[in-house]
PDB file of C-alpha atoms in Angstrom:
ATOM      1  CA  UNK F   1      26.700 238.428 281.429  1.00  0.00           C
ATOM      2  CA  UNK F   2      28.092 239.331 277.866  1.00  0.00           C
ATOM      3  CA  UNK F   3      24.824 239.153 276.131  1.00  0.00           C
ATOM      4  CA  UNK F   4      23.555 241.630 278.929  1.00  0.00           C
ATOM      5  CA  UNK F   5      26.481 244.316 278.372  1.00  0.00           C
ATOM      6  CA  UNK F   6      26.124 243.424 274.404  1.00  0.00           C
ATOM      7  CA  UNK F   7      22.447 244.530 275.324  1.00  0.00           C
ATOM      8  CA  UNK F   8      23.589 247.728 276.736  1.00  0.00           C
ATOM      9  CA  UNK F   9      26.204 248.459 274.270  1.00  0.00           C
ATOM     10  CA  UNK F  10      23.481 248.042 271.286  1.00  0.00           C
ATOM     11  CA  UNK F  11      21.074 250.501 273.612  1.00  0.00           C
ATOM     12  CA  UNK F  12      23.869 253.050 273.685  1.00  0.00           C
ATOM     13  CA  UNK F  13      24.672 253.108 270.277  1.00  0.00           C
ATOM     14  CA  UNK F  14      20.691 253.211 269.281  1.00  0.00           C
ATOM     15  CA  UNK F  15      20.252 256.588 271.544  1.00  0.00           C
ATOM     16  CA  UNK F  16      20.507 259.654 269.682  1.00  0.00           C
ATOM     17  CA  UNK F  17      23.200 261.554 271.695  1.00  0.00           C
ATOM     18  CA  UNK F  18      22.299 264.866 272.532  1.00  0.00           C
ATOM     19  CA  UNK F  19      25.394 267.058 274.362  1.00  0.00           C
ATOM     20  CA  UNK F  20      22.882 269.155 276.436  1.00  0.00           C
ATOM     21  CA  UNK F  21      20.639 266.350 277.775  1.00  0.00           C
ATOM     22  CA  UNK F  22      23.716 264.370 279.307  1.00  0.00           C
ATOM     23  CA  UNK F  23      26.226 265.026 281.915  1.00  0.00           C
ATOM     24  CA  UNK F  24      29.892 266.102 280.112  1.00  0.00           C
ATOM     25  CA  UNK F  25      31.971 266.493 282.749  1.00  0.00           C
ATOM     26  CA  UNK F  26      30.703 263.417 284.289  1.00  0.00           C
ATOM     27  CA  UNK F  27      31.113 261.402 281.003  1.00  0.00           C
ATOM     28  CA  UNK F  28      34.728 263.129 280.517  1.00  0.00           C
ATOM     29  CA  UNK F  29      35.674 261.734 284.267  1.00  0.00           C
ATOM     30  CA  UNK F  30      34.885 258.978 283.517  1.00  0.00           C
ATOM     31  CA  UNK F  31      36.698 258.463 280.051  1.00  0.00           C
ATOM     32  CA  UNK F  32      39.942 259.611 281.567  1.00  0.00           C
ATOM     33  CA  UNK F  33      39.870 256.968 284.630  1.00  0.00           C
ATOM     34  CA  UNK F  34      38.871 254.160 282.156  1.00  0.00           C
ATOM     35  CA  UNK F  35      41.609 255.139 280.021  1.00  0.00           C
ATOM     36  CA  UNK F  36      43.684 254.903 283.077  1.00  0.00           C
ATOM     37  CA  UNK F  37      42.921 252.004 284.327  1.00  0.00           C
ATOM     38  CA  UNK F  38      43.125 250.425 281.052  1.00  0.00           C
ATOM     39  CA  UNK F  39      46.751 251.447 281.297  1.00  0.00           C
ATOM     40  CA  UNK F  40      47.005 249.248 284.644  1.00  0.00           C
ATOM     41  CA  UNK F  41      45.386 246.437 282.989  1.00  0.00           C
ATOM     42  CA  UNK F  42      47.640 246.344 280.012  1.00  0.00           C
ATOM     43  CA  UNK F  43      50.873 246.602 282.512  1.00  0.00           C
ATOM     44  CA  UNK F  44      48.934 243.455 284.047  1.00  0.00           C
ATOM     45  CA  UNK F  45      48.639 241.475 280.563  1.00  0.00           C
ATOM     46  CA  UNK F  46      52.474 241.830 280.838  1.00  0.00           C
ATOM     47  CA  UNK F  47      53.043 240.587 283.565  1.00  0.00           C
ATOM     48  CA  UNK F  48      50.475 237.854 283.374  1.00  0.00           C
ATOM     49  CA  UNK F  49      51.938 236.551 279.349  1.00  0.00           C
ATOM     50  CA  UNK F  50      55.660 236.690 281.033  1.00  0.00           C
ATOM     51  CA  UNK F  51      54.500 233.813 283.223  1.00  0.00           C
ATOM     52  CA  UNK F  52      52.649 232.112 280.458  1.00  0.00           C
ATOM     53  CA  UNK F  53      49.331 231.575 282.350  1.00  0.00           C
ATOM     54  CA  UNK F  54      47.381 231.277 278.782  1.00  0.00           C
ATOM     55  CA  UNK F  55      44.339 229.927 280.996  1.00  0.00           C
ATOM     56  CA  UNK F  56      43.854 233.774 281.447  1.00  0.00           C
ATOM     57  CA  UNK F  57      44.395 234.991 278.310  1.00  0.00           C
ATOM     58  CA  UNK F  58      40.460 234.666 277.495  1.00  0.00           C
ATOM     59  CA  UNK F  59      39.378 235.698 280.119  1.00  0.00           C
ATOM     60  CA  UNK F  60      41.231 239.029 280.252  1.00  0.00           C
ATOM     61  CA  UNK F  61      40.996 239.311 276.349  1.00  0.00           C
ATOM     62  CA  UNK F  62      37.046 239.516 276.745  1.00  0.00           C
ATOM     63  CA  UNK F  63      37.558 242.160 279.454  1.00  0.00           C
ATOM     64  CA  UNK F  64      39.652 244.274 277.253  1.00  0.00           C
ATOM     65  CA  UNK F  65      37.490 243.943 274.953  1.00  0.00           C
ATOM     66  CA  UNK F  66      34.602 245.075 277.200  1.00  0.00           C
ATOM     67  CA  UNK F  67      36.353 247.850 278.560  1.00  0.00           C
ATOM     68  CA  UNK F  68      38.078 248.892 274.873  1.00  0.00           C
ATOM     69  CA  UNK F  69      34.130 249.239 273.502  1.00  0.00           C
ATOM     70  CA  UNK F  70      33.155 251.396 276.560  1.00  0.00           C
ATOM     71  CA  UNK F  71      35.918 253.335 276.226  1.00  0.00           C
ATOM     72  CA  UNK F  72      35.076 253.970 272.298  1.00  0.00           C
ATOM     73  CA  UNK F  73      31.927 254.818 272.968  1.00  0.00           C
ATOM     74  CA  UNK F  74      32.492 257.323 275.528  1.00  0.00           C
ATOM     75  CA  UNK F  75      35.420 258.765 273.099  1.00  0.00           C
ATOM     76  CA  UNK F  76      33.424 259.269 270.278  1.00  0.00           C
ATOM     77  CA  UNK F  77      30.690 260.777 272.271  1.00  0.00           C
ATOM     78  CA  UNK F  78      32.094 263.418 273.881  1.00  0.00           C
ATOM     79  CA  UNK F  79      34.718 264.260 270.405  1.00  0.00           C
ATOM     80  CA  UNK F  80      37.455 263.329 271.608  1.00  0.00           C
ATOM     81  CA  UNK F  81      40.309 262.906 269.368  1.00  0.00           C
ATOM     82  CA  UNK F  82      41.919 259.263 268.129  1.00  0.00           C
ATOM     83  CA  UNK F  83      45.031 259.079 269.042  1.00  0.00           C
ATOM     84  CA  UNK F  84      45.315 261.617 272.252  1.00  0.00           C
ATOM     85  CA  UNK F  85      47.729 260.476 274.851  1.00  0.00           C
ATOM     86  CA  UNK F  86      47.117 261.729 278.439  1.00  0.00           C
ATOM     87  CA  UNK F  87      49.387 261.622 281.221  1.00  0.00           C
ATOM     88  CA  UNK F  88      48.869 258.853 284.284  1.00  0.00           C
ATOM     89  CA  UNK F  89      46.476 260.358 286.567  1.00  0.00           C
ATOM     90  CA  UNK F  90      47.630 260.851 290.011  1.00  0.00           C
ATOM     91  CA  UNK F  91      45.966 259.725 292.911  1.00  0.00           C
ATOM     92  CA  UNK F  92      44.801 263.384 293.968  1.00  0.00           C
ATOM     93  CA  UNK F  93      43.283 263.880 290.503  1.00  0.00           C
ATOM     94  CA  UNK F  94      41.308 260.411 290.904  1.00  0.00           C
ATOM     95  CA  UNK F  95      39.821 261.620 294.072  1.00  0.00           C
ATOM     96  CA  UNK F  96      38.828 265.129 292.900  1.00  0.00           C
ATOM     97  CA  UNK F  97      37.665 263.436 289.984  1.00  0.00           C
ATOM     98  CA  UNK F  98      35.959 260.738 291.813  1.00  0.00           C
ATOM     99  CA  UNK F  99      33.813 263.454 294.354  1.00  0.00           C
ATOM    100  CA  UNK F 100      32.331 264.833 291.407  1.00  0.00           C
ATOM    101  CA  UNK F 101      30.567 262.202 290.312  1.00  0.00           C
ATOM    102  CA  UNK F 102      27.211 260.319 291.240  1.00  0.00           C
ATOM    103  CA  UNK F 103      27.402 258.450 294.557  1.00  0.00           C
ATOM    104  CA  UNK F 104      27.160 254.883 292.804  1.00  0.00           C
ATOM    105  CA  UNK F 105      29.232 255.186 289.730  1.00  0.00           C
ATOM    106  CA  UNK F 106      31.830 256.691 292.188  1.00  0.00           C
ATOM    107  CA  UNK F 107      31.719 253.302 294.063  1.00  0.00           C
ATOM    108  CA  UNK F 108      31.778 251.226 291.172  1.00  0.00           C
ATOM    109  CA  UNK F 109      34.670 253.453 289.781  1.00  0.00           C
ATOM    110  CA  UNK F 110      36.638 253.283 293.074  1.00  0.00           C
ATOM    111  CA  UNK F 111      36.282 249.391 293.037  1.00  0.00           C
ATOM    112  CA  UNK F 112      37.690 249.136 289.397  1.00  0.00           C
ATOM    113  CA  UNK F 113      40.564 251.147 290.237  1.00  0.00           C
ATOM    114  CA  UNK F 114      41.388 249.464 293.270  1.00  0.00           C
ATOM    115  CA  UNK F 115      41.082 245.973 291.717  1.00  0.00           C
ATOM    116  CA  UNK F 116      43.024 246.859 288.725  1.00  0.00           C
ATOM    117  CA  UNK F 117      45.515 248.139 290.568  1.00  0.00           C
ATOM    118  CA  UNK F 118      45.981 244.577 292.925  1.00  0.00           C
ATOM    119  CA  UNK F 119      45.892 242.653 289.487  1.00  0.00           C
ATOM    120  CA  UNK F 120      49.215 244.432 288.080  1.00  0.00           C
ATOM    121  CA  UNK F 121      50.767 244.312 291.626  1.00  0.00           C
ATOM    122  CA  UNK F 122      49.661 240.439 291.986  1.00  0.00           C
ATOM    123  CA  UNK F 123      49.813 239.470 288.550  1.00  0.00           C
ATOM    124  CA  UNK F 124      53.516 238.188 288.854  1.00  0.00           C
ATOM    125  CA  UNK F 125      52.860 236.256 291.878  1.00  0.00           C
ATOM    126  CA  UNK F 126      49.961 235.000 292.512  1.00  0.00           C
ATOM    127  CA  UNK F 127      48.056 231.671 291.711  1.00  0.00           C
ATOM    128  CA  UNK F 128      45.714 231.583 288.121  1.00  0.00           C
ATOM    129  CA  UNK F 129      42.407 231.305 290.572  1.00  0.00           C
ATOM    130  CA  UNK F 130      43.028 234.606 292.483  1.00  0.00           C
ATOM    131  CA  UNK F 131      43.988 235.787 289.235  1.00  0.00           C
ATOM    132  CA  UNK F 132      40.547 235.175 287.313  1.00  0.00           C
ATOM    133  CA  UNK F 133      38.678 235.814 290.592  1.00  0.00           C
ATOM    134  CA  UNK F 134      40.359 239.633 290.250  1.00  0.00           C
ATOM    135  CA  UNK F 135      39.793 239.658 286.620  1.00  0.00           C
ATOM    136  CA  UNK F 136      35.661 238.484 287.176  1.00  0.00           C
ATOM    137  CA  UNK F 137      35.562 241.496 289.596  1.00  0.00           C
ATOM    138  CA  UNK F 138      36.657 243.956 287.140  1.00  0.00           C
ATOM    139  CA  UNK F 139      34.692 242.504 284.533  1.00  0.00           C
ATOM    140  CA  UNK F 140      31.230 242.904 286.482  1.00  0.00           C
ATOM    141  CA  UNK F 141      32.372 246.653 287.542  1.00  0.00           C
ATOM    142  CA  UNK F 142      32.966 247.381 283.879  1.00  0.00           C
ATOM    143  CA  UNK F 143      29.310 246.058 282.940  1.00  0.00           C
ATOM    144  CA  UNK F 144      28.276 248.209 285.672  1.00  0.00           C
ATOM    145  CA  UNK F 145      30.215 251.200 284.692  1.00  0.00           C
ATOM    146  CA  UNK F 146      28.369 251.267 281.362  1.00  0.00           C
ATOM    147  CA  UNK F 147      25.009 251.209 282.855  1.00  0.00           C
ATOM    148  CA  UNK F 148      25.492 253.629 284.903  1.00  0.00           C
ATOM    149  CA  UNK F 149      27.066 255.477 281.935  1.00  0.00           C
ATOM    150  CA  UNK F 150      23.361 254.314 280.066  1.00  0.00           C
ATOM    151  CA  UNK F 151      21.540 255.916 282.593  1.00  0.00           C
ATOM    152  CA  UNK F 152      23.492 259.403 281.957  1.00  0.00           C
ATOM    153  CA  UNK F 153      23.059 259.577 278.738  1.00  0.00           C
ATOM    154  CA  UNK F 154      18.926 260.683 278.082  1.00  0.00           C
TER     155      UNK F 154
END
């Protein structure tokens, strides 16, 4: 699984971006829900080191680090700057956000949300192999996320 979204990460960063040949607004929706639920997971790492469950720690490191290079690319593709800060997206915005994009991505997004959400809620109770079930989930919708992302960009 990691040489596979290494694979797709080098074939994203080999394409010659051009702005007129890709979806924006699709790529923008996209970078502001990842950013969001990045949020989620990082309230979730919190949770998670407070109980001291360290056989998560690699695990969710390797997912942040998934998610932190998808979320670079897309940045840097569409311009945006370094160190914006947006405001939490509300659940309205997700779903207006969410219609406008392809049918599949919008499933795979949905699923991420949803699953990042349960691993903050659950991440102070629950028992280390629910834990890195939730975290495999959201690492196998982030691999999908970027290639879906691969096949928007031309």
């Amino acid at each position: 699984m990691r040489k596979m979204f290494r694979d797709i990460l080098n074939r994203l960063r080999g394409k010659r971006v051009d702005i007129s040949s890709m979806d924006r607004e699709s790529l923008q929706i996209v970078y502001r829900i990842l950013y969001d639920v990045r949020i989620d997971l990082v309230e979730a790492f919190y949770k998670i080191k407070d109980r001291r469950l360290r056989d998560i720690y690699d695990p969710f490191s390797m997912l942040m680090l998934k998610l932190d290079k998808l979320i670079q690319y897309l940045r840097r593709i569409l311009g945006e700057p370094l160190y914006a800060k947006y405001d939490r997206l509300s659940q309205e915005d997700i779903e207006n956000y969410i219609y406008k994009l392809p049918l599949e991505l919008s499933i795979t997004l949905r699923n991420l949300i949803h699953n990042s959400r349960m691993l903050k809620d659950f991440a102070s109770s629950s028992a280390t192999y629910y834990l890195k079930s939730m975290l495999s989930n959201i690492d196998d919708e982030v691999e999908d996320i970027a290639k879906h992302i691969d096949s928007i960009i031309k």
